[in-house]
Amino acid sequence: MPAAPTSPIDRHALPDAAGHFGQFGGVYVPETLMTALQELAAAYERAKADPAYVSELRRHLKEFAGRPTELYFAERLTAHCGGARIYFKREDLLHTGAHKINNAIGQVLLALRMGKKRIIAETGAGQHGVATAAVCAKFGLQCVIYMGAVDMERQALNVFRMRLMGAEVRGVEAGQKTLKDAVNEAMRDWVTNVRDTHYILGSALGAHPYPMMVRDFHRVIGQEAKEQILVREGRLPDEIVACVGGGSNAIGVFFDFLQDPAVKLIGVEAGGRGITRGEHAARFEGGKLGVLQGSKTYILQNPDGQIELTHSVSAGLDYAAIGPEHAYYRDIGRISYAYATDDEVMETFQLVSRLEGIIPALESTHAIVEGLKRAKALSKDKLVLINLSGRGDKDVNQVAKLLGVSLR
Ligand SMILES: *Cc1c(COP(=O)(O)O)cnc(C)c1O
């Protein structure tokens, strides 16, 4: 048995050596992948401790991705709400439009160190696929992206972007033909080609070491935000809000505040059309403990353990399982979770565009919905920091359609 962490939120102790965050996480994969995951974990531990890797990562995050991202005071939204001062952490300004590039760069550099020549990834909305394709093009690596056939149709523009950057996009016709099925196909490919192939998982999900590794690559969000808010306001924020699909942007912004008990941390899930079976993707609203795609966590499933259908206006939050680290911090009460519905998101998407001149991703808008509610309830001397995980350019067609606006 690995040693128990010395404190429930000891950042150095979680996960344990077998990838557990308390009862969550772990490695639930076929025997054929165990060696690959152990090699990956070992390579990652070595890389993390190597100053050459760390400085190369920093350089590409700056030159290619555009870090550090700004901390932005949302002045008109603050006035509109009449309460706490609202800040956005501008991950939407990163290359390819969202935080996902942080992880893609980190993992590609790791794959290069491991001598892998071929990269595979899954994608739902296409954002992780685009980030991965971009980084693979930059480093001249072969890139195969698995994507559900339904998602390919919904996100045709992102499919074209990936192909422009030299990636092969393989449609998946199994199951619901969406993200979960794309993950299954990617795992199947990895089992077959594990010698020369690295699988870049796109969120803080899956078997160990992925949830830990992906979190670590996104920690830079919270580290920068902490420094920036201290410079701007001379103190830490009162509340930090982030949307939670698999949970990577959220754990990235939260992680370096976990040991600041005065800072409230709030994750926001997709409430879809409301909390009824099949109409949402809020795993903490009716999800149960189970194992999906390598990890033990909260999952939306029926009494027989079949994965429920999920729905959200934002494809990036539309997944039946939540990252295991979130399940842990929710259980011990360190992070709380809320949800935003499609209707709330559509309204706030337009409000933020109009008041701030920033079109947020529909995913990020979930965080803004909750952030605005909280800012309204707080006094003017309080600070609410919202992680703006991505930009909404990818969403404008869908929003136009939902608003009944014809673009031609
Ligand atoms: C993919 C995506 C998300 C959801 O993924 P997490 O791993 O939960 O962060 C959120 N926002 C944007 C803009 C995304 O592209």
Short mmCIF file of N, CA, C and O in Angstrom, two decimals, residues 72-129:
data_model
loop_
_atom_site.label_atom_id
_atom_site.label_comp_id
_atom_site.label_asym_id
_atom_site.label_seq_id
_atom_site.Cartn_x
_atom_site.Cartn_y
_atom_site.Cartn_z
N TYR A 72 -7.62 39.95 -16.93
CA TYR A 72 -8.39 41.08 -17.45
C TYR A 72 -9.50 41.48 -16.49
O TYR A 72 -10.27 40.63 -16.03
N PHE A 73 -9.57 42.78 -16.17
CA PHE A 73 -10.64 43.29 -15.32
C PHE A 73 -11.88 43.55 -16.19
O PHE A 73 -11.84 44.39 -17.08
N ALA A 74 -12.95 42.82 -15.94
CA ALA A 74 -14.18 42.96 -16.73
C ALA A 74 -15.02 44.09 -16.13
O ALA A 74 -15.94 43.87 -15.33
N GLU A 75 -14.70 45.30 -16.55
CA GLU A 75 -15.22 46.50 -15.89
C GLU A 75 -16.73 46.67 -16.09
O GLU A 75 -17.46 46.94 -15.14
N ARG A 76 -17.17 46.49 -17.33
CA ARG A 76 -18.60 46.73 -17.58
C ARG A 76 -19.46 45.60 -17.02
O ARG A 76 -20.59 45.83 -16.58
N LEU A 77 -18.95 44.39 -17.03
CA LEU A 77 -19.69 43.28 -16.41
C LEU A 77 -19.79 43.50 -14.91
O LEU A 77 -20.81 43.21 -14.28
N THR A 78 -18.68 43.98 -14.32
CA THR A 78 -18.68 44.28 -12.89
C THR A 78 -19.75 45.31 -12.56
O THR A 78 -20.55 45.12 -11.63
N ALA A 79 -19.79 46.39 -13.36
CA ALA A 79 -20.79 47.44 -13.12
C ALA A 79 -22.20 46.87 -13.31
O ALA A 79 -23.12 47.15 -12.53
N HIS A 80 -22.36 46.03 -14.34
CA HIS A 80 -23.65 45.42 -14.64
C HIS A 80 -24.15 44.58 -13.45
O HIS A 80 -25.33 44.61 -13.12
N CYS A 81 -23.25 43.85 -12.83
CA CYS A 81 -23.65 42.97 -11.72
C CYS A 81 -23.79 43.76 -10.41
O CYS A 81 -24.56 43.38 -9.53
N GLY A 82 -23.01 44.82 -10.25
CA GLY A 82 -23.14 45.66 -9.06
C GLY A 82 -22.56 45.07 -7.79
O GLY A 82 -22.88 45.52 -6.69
N GLY A 83 -21.71 44.05 -7.93
CA GLY A 83 -21.14 43.41 -6.74
C GLY A 83 -19.63 43.31 -6.84
O GLY A 83 -18.95 44.29 -7.13
N ALA A 84 -19.13 42.11 -6.64
CA ALA A 84 -17.68 41.86 -6.61
C ALA A 84 -17.02 42.28 -7.92
O ALA A 84 -17.66 42.31 -8.98
N ARG A 85 -15.72 42.59 -7.84
CA ARG A 85 -14.94 42.90 -9.04
C ARG A 85 -14.65 41.59 -9.78
O ARG A 85 -14.19 40.62 -9.20
N ILE A 86 -14.93 41.59 -11.09
CA ILE A 86 -14.83 40.36 -11.89
C ILE A 86 -13.59 40.40 -12.77
O ILE A 86 -13.37 41.36 -13.53
N TYR A 87 -12.78 39.37 -12.65
CA TYR A 87 -11.59 39.22 -13.51
C TYR A 87 -11.73 37.99 -14.39
O TYR A 87 -12.26 36.96 -13.96
N PHE A 88 -11.20 38.08 -15.61
CA PHE A 88 -11.10 36.92 -16.51
C PHE A 88 -9.64 36.53 -16.65
O PHE A 88 -8.80 37.40 -16.93
N LYS A 89 -9.31 35.26 -16.51
CA LYS A 89 -8.01 34.76 -16.91
C LYS A 89 -8.13 34.37 -18.38
O LYS A 89 -8.92 33.48 -18.73
N ARG A 90 -7.34 35.04 -19.25
CA ARG A 90 -7.60 35.02 -20.68
C ARG A 90 -6.95 33.84 -21.42
O ARG A 90 -6.15 34.03 -22.35
N GLU A 91 -7.34 32.62 -21.10
CA GLU A 91 -6.84 31.46 -21.85
C GLU A 91 -7.37 31.45 -23.29
O GLU A 91 -6.85 30.76 -24.16
N ASP A 92 -8.42 32.26 -23.51
CA ASP A 92 -8.98 32.37 -24.87
C ASP A 92 -8.00 33.02 -25.84
O ASP A 92 -8.17 32.91 -27.06
N LEU A 93 -6.98 33.69 -25.30
CA LEU A 93 -6.02 34.36 -26.19
C LEU A 93 -4.92 33.43 -26.69
O LEU A 93 -4.11 33.82 -27.52
N LEU A 94 -4.89 32.22 -26.19
CA LEU A 94 -3.83 31.29 -26.60
C LEU A 94 -4.00 30.83 -28.05
O LEU A 94 -5.12 30.80 -28.58
N HIS A 95 -2.89 30.45 -28.67
CA HIS A 95 -2.89 29.88 -30.01
C HIS A 95 -3.84 28.68 -30.07
O HIS A 95 -3.85 27.86 -29.15
N THR A 96 -4.61 28.59 -31.11
CA THR A 96 -5.68 27.61 -31.37
C THR A 96 -6.91 27.82 -30.49
O THR A 96 -7.85 27.04 -30.53
N GLY A 97 -6.91 28.86 -29.65
CA GLY A 97 -8.17 29.34 -29.08
C GLY A 97 -8.59 28.86 -27.72
O GLY A 97 -9.67 29.22 -27.26
N ALA A 98 -7.78 28.04 -27.05
CA ALA A 98 -8.18 27.56 -25.73
C ALA A 98 -6.96 27.06 -24.96
O ALA A 98 -5.85 26.99 -25.50
N HIS A 99 -7.21 26.71 -23.70
CA HIS A 99 -6.14 26.22 -22.82
C HIS A 99 -5.51 24.93 -23.33
O HIS A 99 -4.41 24.57 -22.93
N LYS A 100 -6.17 24.19 -24.21
CA LYS A 100 -5.74 22.83 -24.55
C LYS A 100 -4.31 22.74 -25.08
O LYS A 100 -3.65 21.72 -24.94
N ILE A 101 -3.82 23.82 -25.67
CA ILE A 101 -2.47 23.81 -26.22
C ILE A 101 -1.39 23.62 -25.13
O ILE A 101 -0.33 23.08 -25.41
N ASN A 102 -1.68 24.03 -23.90
CA ASN A 102 -0.72 23.83 -22.79
C ASN A 102 -0.35 22.36 -22.67
O ASN A 102 0.82 21.98 -22.55
N ASN A 103 -1.38 21.53 -22.67
CA ASN A 103 -1.21 20.08 -22.53
C ASN A 103 -0.62 19.45 -23.79
O ASN A 103 0.25 18.58 -23.71
N ALA A 104 -1.07 19.93 -24.95
CA ALA A 104 -0.57 19.35 -26.21
C ALA A 104 0.94 19.57 -26.34
O ALA A 104 1.67 18.64 -26.71
N ILE A 105 1.41 20.76 -26.01
CA ILE A 105 2.85 21.02 -26.09
C ILE A 105 3.61 20.15 -25.09
O ILE A 105 4.61 19.51 -25.43
N GLY A 106 3.12 20.11 -23.87
CA GLY A 106 3.80 19.30 -22.83
C GLY A 106 3.93 17.85 -23.24
O GLY A 106 5.00 17.24 -23.11
N GLN A 107 2.85 17.28 -23.77
CA GLN A 107 2.88 15.85 -24.11
C GLN A 107 3.68 15.58 -25.38
O GLN A 107 4.32 14.53 -25.49
N VAL A 108 3.64 16.49 -26.36
CA VAL A 108 4.45 16.27 -27.56
C VAL A 108 5.94 16.29 -27.21
O VAL A 108 6.71 15.45 -27.66
N LEU A 109 6.35 17.23 -26.36
CA LEU A 109 7.76 17.27 -25.95
C LEU A 109 8.15 15.98 -25.22
O LEU A 109 9.26 15.47 -25.38
N LEU A 110 7.20 15.46 -24.46
CA LEU A 110 7.45 14.20 -23.76
C LEU A 110 7.58 13.04 -24.75
O LEU A 110 8.48 12.20 -24.64
N ALA A 111 6.68 13.01 -25.73
CA ALA A 111 6.71 11.95 -26.75
C ALA A 111 8.04 11.98 -27.51
O ALA A 111 8.62 10.92 -27.79
N LEU A 112 8.52 13.17 -27.82
CA LEU A 112 9.81 13.30 -28.52
C LEU A 112 10.93 12.71 -27.67
O LEU A 112 11.79 11.99 -28.19
N ARG A 113 10.91 13.01 -26.38
CA ARG A 113 11.94 12.44 -25.48
C ARG A 113 11.86 10.92 -25.44
O ARG A 113 12.86 10.24 -25.26
N MET A 114 10.63 10.39 -25.57
CA MET A 114 10.44 8.93 -25.51
C MET A 114 10.72 8.27 -26.85
O MET A 114 10.59 7.05 -26.99
N GLY A 115 11.06 9.07 -27.86
CA GLY A 115 11.39 8.53 -29.17
C GLY A 115 10.18 8.08 -29.98
O GLY A 115 10.31 7.30 -30.93
N LYS A 116 8.99 8.56 -29.62
CA LYS A 116 7.78 8.19 -30.38
C LYS A 116 7.67 9.06 -31.62
O LYS A 116 7.89 10.26 -31.57
N LYS A 117 7.30 8.41 -32.73
CA LYS A 117 7.24 9.12 -34.02
C LYS A 117 5.82 9.46 -34.43
O LYS A 117 5.59 10.19 -35.38
N ARG A 118 4.88 8.87 -33.73
CA ARG A 118 3.48 8.98 -34.16
C ARG A 118 2.64 9.38 -32.96
O ARG A 118 2.79 8.83 -31.86
N ILE A 119 1.74 10.35 -33.20
CA ILE A 119 0.85 10.86 -32.14
C ILE A 119 -0.59 10.52 -32.51
O ILE A 119 -1.02 10.72 -33.65
N ILE A 120 -1.33 10.03 -31.53
CA ILE A 120 -2.77 9.89 -31.73
C ILE A 120 -3.50 10.67 -30.64
O ILE A 120 -2.94 10.90 -29.56
N ALA A 121 -4.71 11.08 -30.94
CA ALA A 121 -5.53 11.77 -29.94
C ALA A 121 -6.99 11.58 -30.30
O ALA A 121 -7.32 11.23 -31.44
N GLU A 122 -7.85 11.80 -29.31
CA GLU A 122 -9.29 11.81 -29.55
C GLU A 122 -9.75 13.25 -29.50
O GLU A 122 -9.10 14.10 -28.89
N THR A 123 -10.87 13.56 -30.10
CA THR A 123 -11.42 14.90 -29.91
C THR A 123 -12.95 14.85 -30.02
O THR A 123 -13.50 14.02 -30.75
N GLY A 124 -13.60 15.73 -29.26
CA GLY A 124 -15.06 15.81 -29.29
C GLY A 124 -15.45 16.99 -30.16
O GLY A 124 -15.79 16.84 -31.33
N ALA A 125 -15.33 18.19 -29.59
CA ALA A 125 -15.65 19.41 -30.34
C ALA A 125 -14.61 19.69 -31.40
O ALA A 125 -14.85 20.44 -32.34
N GLY A 126 -13.43 19.11 -31.24
CA GLY A 126 -12.36 19.34 -32.20
C GLY A 126 -11.26 20.23 -31.65
O GLY A 126 -10.20 20.35 -32.26
N GLN A 127 -11.47 20.84 -30.48
CA GLN A 127 -10.47 21.77 -29.96
C GLN A 127 -9.17 21.06 -29.58
O GLN A 127 -8.09 21.55 -29.88
N HIS A 128 -9.29 19.92 -28.91
CA HIS A 128 -8.08 19.18 -28.56
C HIS A 128 -7.40 18.63 -29.81
O HIS A 128 -6.18 18.61 -29.90
N GLY A 129 -8.20 18.23 -30.79
CA GLY A 129 -7.64 17.75 -32.05
C GLY A 129 -6.87 18.85 -32.77
O GLY A 129 -5.77 18.62 -33.29
#
